[in-house]
Amino acid sequence: MRISNGYWLFYLLALFVSSFANADVPENPDKIDGARSFVYKKVDDIKLRLHVFGSASDQLVPKPLIVFFFGGGFKHGSVAQFVPHCKLLANLGMISVVADYRVKLRHGTTPAEAIEDGIDAILWLRSKSSELNFNANKVIAGGGSSGGYLAAVAAHFDVDPGSKDLGSRPNALALFNPGLGYPKNKWRFSDGFEKYSPYMNLDDNSVPTFIAHGKDDSVVPYLHAEKYCEKLKDLGGYCELHGYDNAEHAFFNLNKHQGRYYRDTTSKLVEFLQMNNYL
């Protein structure tokens, strides 16, 4: 699909720092140990891959699926970021996926192309639900920071090629310090911002949402997550916000704080998935 690359992207400057200097950003891998890897999209000579964890052996019981998008401010980032989450959830019976998408320092692209890729990844996955043995009506999208923003945009910007089972809108969200398009300084935003703001597009059909967010996050303020959850609840939806004192941006990764926050946030995510009948 194609996203209009207009001035609305100014909002994303908090995540996408303007810098045109060359940088040594390694390519994401073609394969990841323990995963089945698929090319879901080709753009010129770029191949974007999904890495799928979990067994497709039990064909009688289609499983729920969760797909994660890495963070990195749309500039860089590693598809391996959420591999620990995927392995944990696959061991609990889910099909779990990490998705590659285009970023500035690797592909010379903007957030608009990243949004296109995130939506196309979900569309491709849903088209392969039988092959991958998952329930197309139990798809969770997740991610951290800019990756969380991609997941949240997909939940509010559905691309439906004609079948409910094949649309790009996930059934739930699992977000970690996500960008949410909260218009604290809306006067700064140009026309078109609202279309791609998860916060501005919340309505009474918005999907159940899990958010883990550090209260000392200087990149995406904790206030944004609070406002998002508050609005979703006011609309009658379900939002579960876990705030962490003295925790900064990206606090939840396995390689941070000796894995303490990783263990706590994944434990709470599992409880959210169980409560919503995904586990």
Short mmCIF file of C-alpha atoms in Angstrom, two decimals:
data_model
loop_
_atom_site.label_atom_id
_atom_site.label_comp_id
_atom_site.label_asym_id
_atom_site.label_seq_id
_atom_site.Cartn_x
_atom_site.Cartn_y
_atom_site.Cartn_z
CA MET A 1 0.00 0.00 0.00
CA ARG A 2 1.03 3.64 -0.34
CA ILE A 3 0.99 6.30 2.39
CA SER A 4 0.90 9.98 1.50
CA ASN A 5 4.17 11.49 2.71
CA GLY A 6 2.91 14.93 3.74
CA TYR A 7 3.83 17.46 6.37
CA TRP A 8 1.96 15.45 9.01
CA LEU A 9 5.28 13.64 9.51
CA PHE A 10 6.48 16.64 11.49
CA TYR A 11 4.87 15.06 14.54
CA LEU A 12 7.28 12.16 14.33
CA LEU A 13 10.35 14.33 14.88
CA ALA A 14 10.33 13.25 18.52
CA LEU A 15 11.15 9.75 17.29
CA PHE A 16 12.77 10.46 13.92
CA VAL A 17 15.73 12.80 14.53
CA SER A 18 16.70 14.65 11.36
CA SER A 19 20.25 13.70 10.51
CA PHE A 20 21.56 13.04 7.04
CA ALA A 21 25.07 11.99 8.00
CA ASN A 22 26.21 8.58 6.86
CA ALA A 23 26.13 5.91 9.53
CA ASP A 24 27.25 2.32 9.72
CA VAL A 25 23.95 0.56 10.33
CA PRO A 26 24.17 -3.20 9.75
CA GLU A 27 21.60 -4.97 7.64
CA ASN A 28 19.03 -7.04 9.44
CA PRO A 29 19.66 -10.79 9.07
CA ASP A 30 18.04 -12.98 6.43
CA LYS A 31 17.62 -15.77 8.98
CA ILE A 32 17.19 -16.02 12.75
CA ASP A 33 17.90 -19.21 14.69
CA GLY A 34 14.72 -21.05 15.60
CA ALA A 35 12.52 -19.11 13.17
CA ARG A 36 11.07 -19.68 9.72
CA SER A 37 11.88 -16.68 7.55
CA PHE A 38 9.75 -15.31 4.72
CA VAL A 39 10.08 -12.38 2.33
CA TYR A 40 6.80 -10.49 2.66
CA LYS A 41 7.65 -7.52 0.46
CA LYS A 42 10.10 -6.45 -2.23
CA VAL A 43 10.85 -2.81 -3.03
CA ASP A 44 13.40 -2.45 -5.83
CA ASP A 45 16.36 -4.48 -4.53
CA ILE A 46 15.16 -4.44 -0.91
CA LYS A 47 13.73 -7.64 0.54
CA LEU A 48 11.77 -7.29 3.78
CA ARG A 49 11.38 -10.37 5.92
CA LEU A 50 9.21 -11.79 8.67
CA HIS A 51 10.75 -14.28 11.10
CA VAL A 52 8.16 -16.66 12.50
CA PHE A 53 8.49 -18.60 15.76
CA GLY A 54 6.17 -21.38 16.88
CA SER A 55 5.16 -24.75 15.53
CA ALA A 56 2.59 -25.21 12.78
CA SER A 57 2.37 -28.94 13.53
CA ASP A 58 -1.02 -28.93 15.30
CA GLN A 59 -3.21 -28.09 12.32
CA LEU A 60 -6.44 -28.82 14.21
CA VAL A 61 -6.08 -25.82 16.49
CA PRO A 62 -5.16 -22.51 14.78
CA LYS A 63 -3.14 -20.42 17.21
CA PRO A 64 -3.18 -16.72 18.05
CA LEU A 65 -0.41 -14.68 16.42
CA ILE A 66 1.60 -11.72 17.65
CA VAL A 67 3.86 -9.62 15.42
CA PHE A 68 6.45 -7.21 16.83
CA PHE A 69 8.01 -4.14 15.20
CA PHE A 70 11.40 -2.97 16.49
CA GLY A 71 12.13 0.54 17.72
CA GLY A 72 14.80 2.95 16.58
CA GLY A 73 13.13 6.23 15.74
CA PHE A 74 12.58 5.17 12.10
CA LYS A 75 16.34 5.67 11.64
CA HIS A 76 17.77 2.29 12.63
CA GLY A 77 16.95 -0.67 14.85
CA SER A 78 17.33 -4.42 14.99
CA VAL A 79 14.78 -7.03 14.03
CA ALA A 80 16.30 -9.11 16.85
CA GLN A 81 14.98 -6.75 19.55
CA PHE A 82 11.82 -8.74 20.22
CA VAL A 83 13.22 -12.22 19.59
CA PRO A 84 13.27 -12.96 23.36
CA HIS A 85 9.58 -12.01 23.54
CA CYS A 86 8.81 -14.19 20.54
CA LYS A 87 10.58 -17.23 21.95
CA LEU A 88 8.80 -16.86 25.28
CA LEU A 89 5.35 -16.53 23.68
CA ALA A 90 5.99 -19.33 21.19
CA ASN A 91 6.81 -21.61 24.12
CA LEU A 92 3.41 -20.69 25.57
CA GLY A 93 1.60 -21.72 22.39
CA MET A 94 1.47 -18.65 20.16
CA ILE A 95 2.77 -18.02 16.68
CA SER A 96 5.11 -15.06 17.20
CA VAL A 97 6.79 -12.92 14.58
CA VAL A 98 9.42 -10.19 14.29
CA ALA A 99 9.07 -7.93 11.27
CA ASP A 100 11.67 -5.99 9.33
CA TYR A 101 10.71 -2.65 7.80
CA ARG A 102 12.47 0.21 6.05
CA VAL A 103 14.37 2.81 8.08
CA LYS A 104 16.29 5.95 7.22
CA LEU A 105 19.93 4.98 7.79
CA ARG A 106 19.53 1.57 6.17
CA HIS A 107 17.25 2.39 3.26
CA GLY A 108 17.09 6.20 3.00
CA THR A 109 13.38 6.25 3.81
CA THR A 110 10.97 8.21 6.01
CA PRO A 111 8.31 7.15 8.54
CA ALA A 112 5.78 7.04 5.68
CA GLU A 113 7.49 4.00 4.16
CA ALA A 114 7.72 2.37 7.59
CA ILE A 115 3.95 2.74 8.04
CA GLU A 116 3.39 1.17 4.62
CA ASP A 117 5.62 -1.76 5.55
CA GLY A 118 3.96 -2.33 8.91
CA ILE A 119 0.53 -2.50 7.33
CA ASP A 120 1.78 -4.70 4.49
CA ALA A 121 3.38 -7.09 6.99
CA ILE A 122 0.05 -7.67 8.72
CA LEU A 123 -1.76 -8.03 5.38
CA TRP A 124 0.78 -10.64 4.25
CA LEU A 125 0.52 -12.56 7.50
CA ARG A 126 -3.27 -12.67 7.37
CA SER A 127 -3.10 -13.96 3.79
CA LYS A 128 -0.94 -16.87 5.07
CA SER A 129 -3.02 -17.80 8.13
CA SER A 130 -3.66 -21.36 6.91
CA GLU A 131 -0.03 -21.98 5.97
CA LEU A 132 1.25 -20.62 9.28
CA ASN A 133 -1.60 -22.19 11.29
CA PHE A 134 -2.93 -19.17 13.12
CA ASN A 135 -6.35 -17.68 13.73
CA ALA A 136 -6.71 -14.62 11.49
CA ASN A 137 -9.15 -13.14 14.00
CA LYS A 138 -6.62 -13.37 16.84
CA VAL A 139 -3.78 -11.16 15.64
CA ILE A 140 -1.93 -8.93 18.08
CA ALA A 141 0.43 -6.21 16.87
CA GLY A 142 3.17 -4.97 19.16
CA GLY A 143 6.37 -3.02 19.26
CA GLY A 144 8.56 -0.55 21.06
CA SER A 145 8.82 3.22 20.53
CA SER A 146 8.50 3.83 16.76
CA GLY A 147 7.64 0.16 16.34
CA GLY A 148 4.84 0.58 18.85
CA TYR A 149 3.65 3.52 16.79
CA LEU A 150 3.53 1.32 13.67
CA ALA A 151 1.43 -1.26 15.50
CA ALA A 152 -0.93 1.40 16.84
CA VAL A 153 -1.34 3.05 13.43
CA ALA A 154 -2.28 -0.31 11.93
CA ALA A 155 -5.03 -0.60 14.54
CA HIS A 156 -6.56 2.69 13.41
CA PHE A 157 -5.82 2.72 9.69
CA ASP A 158 -7.30 -0.50 8.35
CA VAL A 159 -6.58 -1.63 4.82
CA ASP A 160 -9.16 -4.26 3.89
CA PRO A 161 -8.90 -5.91 0.47
CA GLY A 162 -12.45 -7.24 0.72
CA SER A 163 -12.40 -9.83 3.48
CA LYS A 164 -12.60 -9.17 7.22
CA ASP A 165 -10.07 -11.94 7.80
CA LEU A 166 -7.53 -10.28 5.49
CA GLY A 167 -7.59 -6.70 6.78
CA SER A 168 -4.56 -5.01 8.30
CA ARG A 169 -6.24 -4.06 11.59
CA PRO A 170 -4.97 -6.18 14.51
CA ASN A 171 -7.35 -7.49 17.16
CA ALA A 172 -5.26 -6.22 20.09
CA LEU A 173 -2.12 -4.19 20.79
CA ALA A 174 0.96 -4.89 22.94
CA LEU A 175 2.98 -1.68 23.17
CA PHE A 176 6.20 -0.68 24.91
CA ASN A 177 6.94 3.06 25.36
CA PRO A 178 5.08 3.67 22.08
CA GLY A 179 4.63 6.81 20.07
CA LEU A 180 0.87 7.43 20.14
CA GLY A 181 0.33 10.72 18.36
CA TYR A 182 -0.83 12.61 21.43
CA PRO A 183 -1.28 16.23 20.26
CA LYS A 184 0.12 18.07 23.28
CA ASN A 185 1.30 20.85 20.98
CA LYS A 186 -1.22 20.45 18.19
CA TRP A 187 -0.55 23.94 16.87
CA ARG A 188 2.76 22.59 15.57
CA PHE A 189 1.12 19.91 13.43
CA SER A 190 0.35 20.36 9.78
CA ASP A 191 -2.71 19.22 7.89
CA GLY A 192 -2.98 15.45 7.71
CA PHE A 193 -1.62 14.76 11.20
CA GLU A 194 -4.89 13.46 12.58
CA LYS A 195 -5.18 10.68 9.99
CA TYR A 196 -2.01 9.01 11.27
CA SER A 197 -2.39 9.77 14.98
CA PRO A 198 -3.45 6.71 16.99
CA TYR A 199 -4.64 8.99 19.80
CA MET A 200 -6.77 11.14 17.52
CA ASN A 201 -8.36 8.07 15.90
CA LEU A 202 -9.46 6.30 19.07
CA ASP A 203 -13.15 5.40 18.94
CA ASP A 204 -15.60 2.93 20.48
CA ASN A 205 -14.29 0.19 18.15
CA SER A 206 -10.67 0.51 19.25
CA VAL A 207 -8.97 -2.75 20.17
CA PRO A 208 -7.85 -3.89 23.65
CA THR A 209 -4.46 -2.40 24.40
CA PHE A 210 -1.53 -3.26 26.68
CA ILE A 211 1.08 -0.58 27.34
CA ALA A 212 4.27 -0.77 29.42
CA HIS A 213 5.93 2.63 29.76
CA GLY A 214 8.77 4.09 31.79
CA LYS A 215 7.79 7.13 33.83
CA ASP A 216 11.20 8.72 33.22
CA ASP A 217 11.00 8.33 29.45
CA SER A 218 12.45 11.51 27.91
CA VAL A 219 11.75 10.44 24.31
CA VAL A 220 8.04 9.61 24.54
CA PRO A 221 6.59 11.12 27.74
CA TYR A 222 4.63 8.83 30.03
CA LEU A 223 1.83 11.41 29.89
CA HIS A 224 1.09 10.36 26.31
CA ALA A 225 0.37 6.78 27.38
CA GLU A 226 -1.79 8.03 30.24
CA LYS A 227 -3.85 10.23 27.92
CA TYR A 228 -4.23 7.44 25.37
CA CYS A 229 -5.50 4.97 27.96
CA GLU A 230 -7.74 7.56 29.57
CA LYS A 231 -9.42 8.36 26.25
CA LEU A 232 -9.78 4.70 25.27
CA LYS A 233 -11.43 3.89 28.60
CA ASP A 234 -13.75 6.89 28.30
CA LEU A 235 -14.87 5.46 24.95
CA GLY A 236 -15.70 2.15 26.59
CA GLY A 237 -12.58 0.32 25.44
CA TYR A 238 -10.00 -1.65 27.39
CA CYS A 239 -6.54 -0.25 28.06
CA GLU A 240 -4.03 -1.65 30.52
CA LEU A 241 -1.20 0.75 31.38
CA HIS A 242 1.77 -0.33 33.47
CA GLY A 243 3.98 2.58 34.48
CA TYR A 244 7.48 2.01 35.84
CA ASP A 245 9.12 4.46 38.22
CA ASN A 246 12.69 5.54 37.41
CA ALA A 247 12.51 3.71 34.06
CA GLU A 248 13.76 5.34 30.88
CA HIS A 249 13.05 4.79 27.19
CA ALA A 250 13.67 1.17 26.09
CA PHE A 251 13.84 0.03 29.73
CA PHE A 252 11.94 -3.17 28.93
CA ASN A 253 14.55 -4.87 26.74
CA LEU A 254 16.21 -8.07 27.92
CA ASN A 255 19.65 -6.44 27.77
CA LYS A 256 18.64 -3.58 30.10
CA HIS A 257 18.70 -3.64 33.93
CA GLN A 258 19.83 -7.27 34.02
CA GLY A 259 16.51 -8.23 32.43
CA ARG A 260 14.49 -7.21 35.50
CA TYR A 261 11.99 -5.06 33.62
CA TYR A 262 11.89 -7.52 30.73
CA ARG A 263 10.73 -10.25 33.10
CA ASP A 264 8.13 -8.05 34.76
CA THR A 265 6.71 -6.57 31.55
CA THR A 266 6.51 -9.93 29.80
CA SER A 267 4.79 -11.43 32.85
CA LYS A 268 2.18 -8.68 32.70
CA LEU A 269 1.84 -9.09 28.93
CA VAL A 270 1.16 -12.81 29.38
CA GLU A 271 -1.56 -11.98 31.92
CA PHE A 272 -3.12 -9.52 29.45
CA LEU A 273 -3.08 -12.14 26.70
CA GLN A 274 -4.61 -14.75 29.00
CA MET A 275 -7.36 -12.40 30.15
CA ASN A 276 -8.25 -11.60 26.53
CA ASN A 277 -8.24 -15.28 25.50
CA TYR A 278 -5.09 -15.19 23.39
CA LEU A 279 -3.32 -17.72 25.62
#
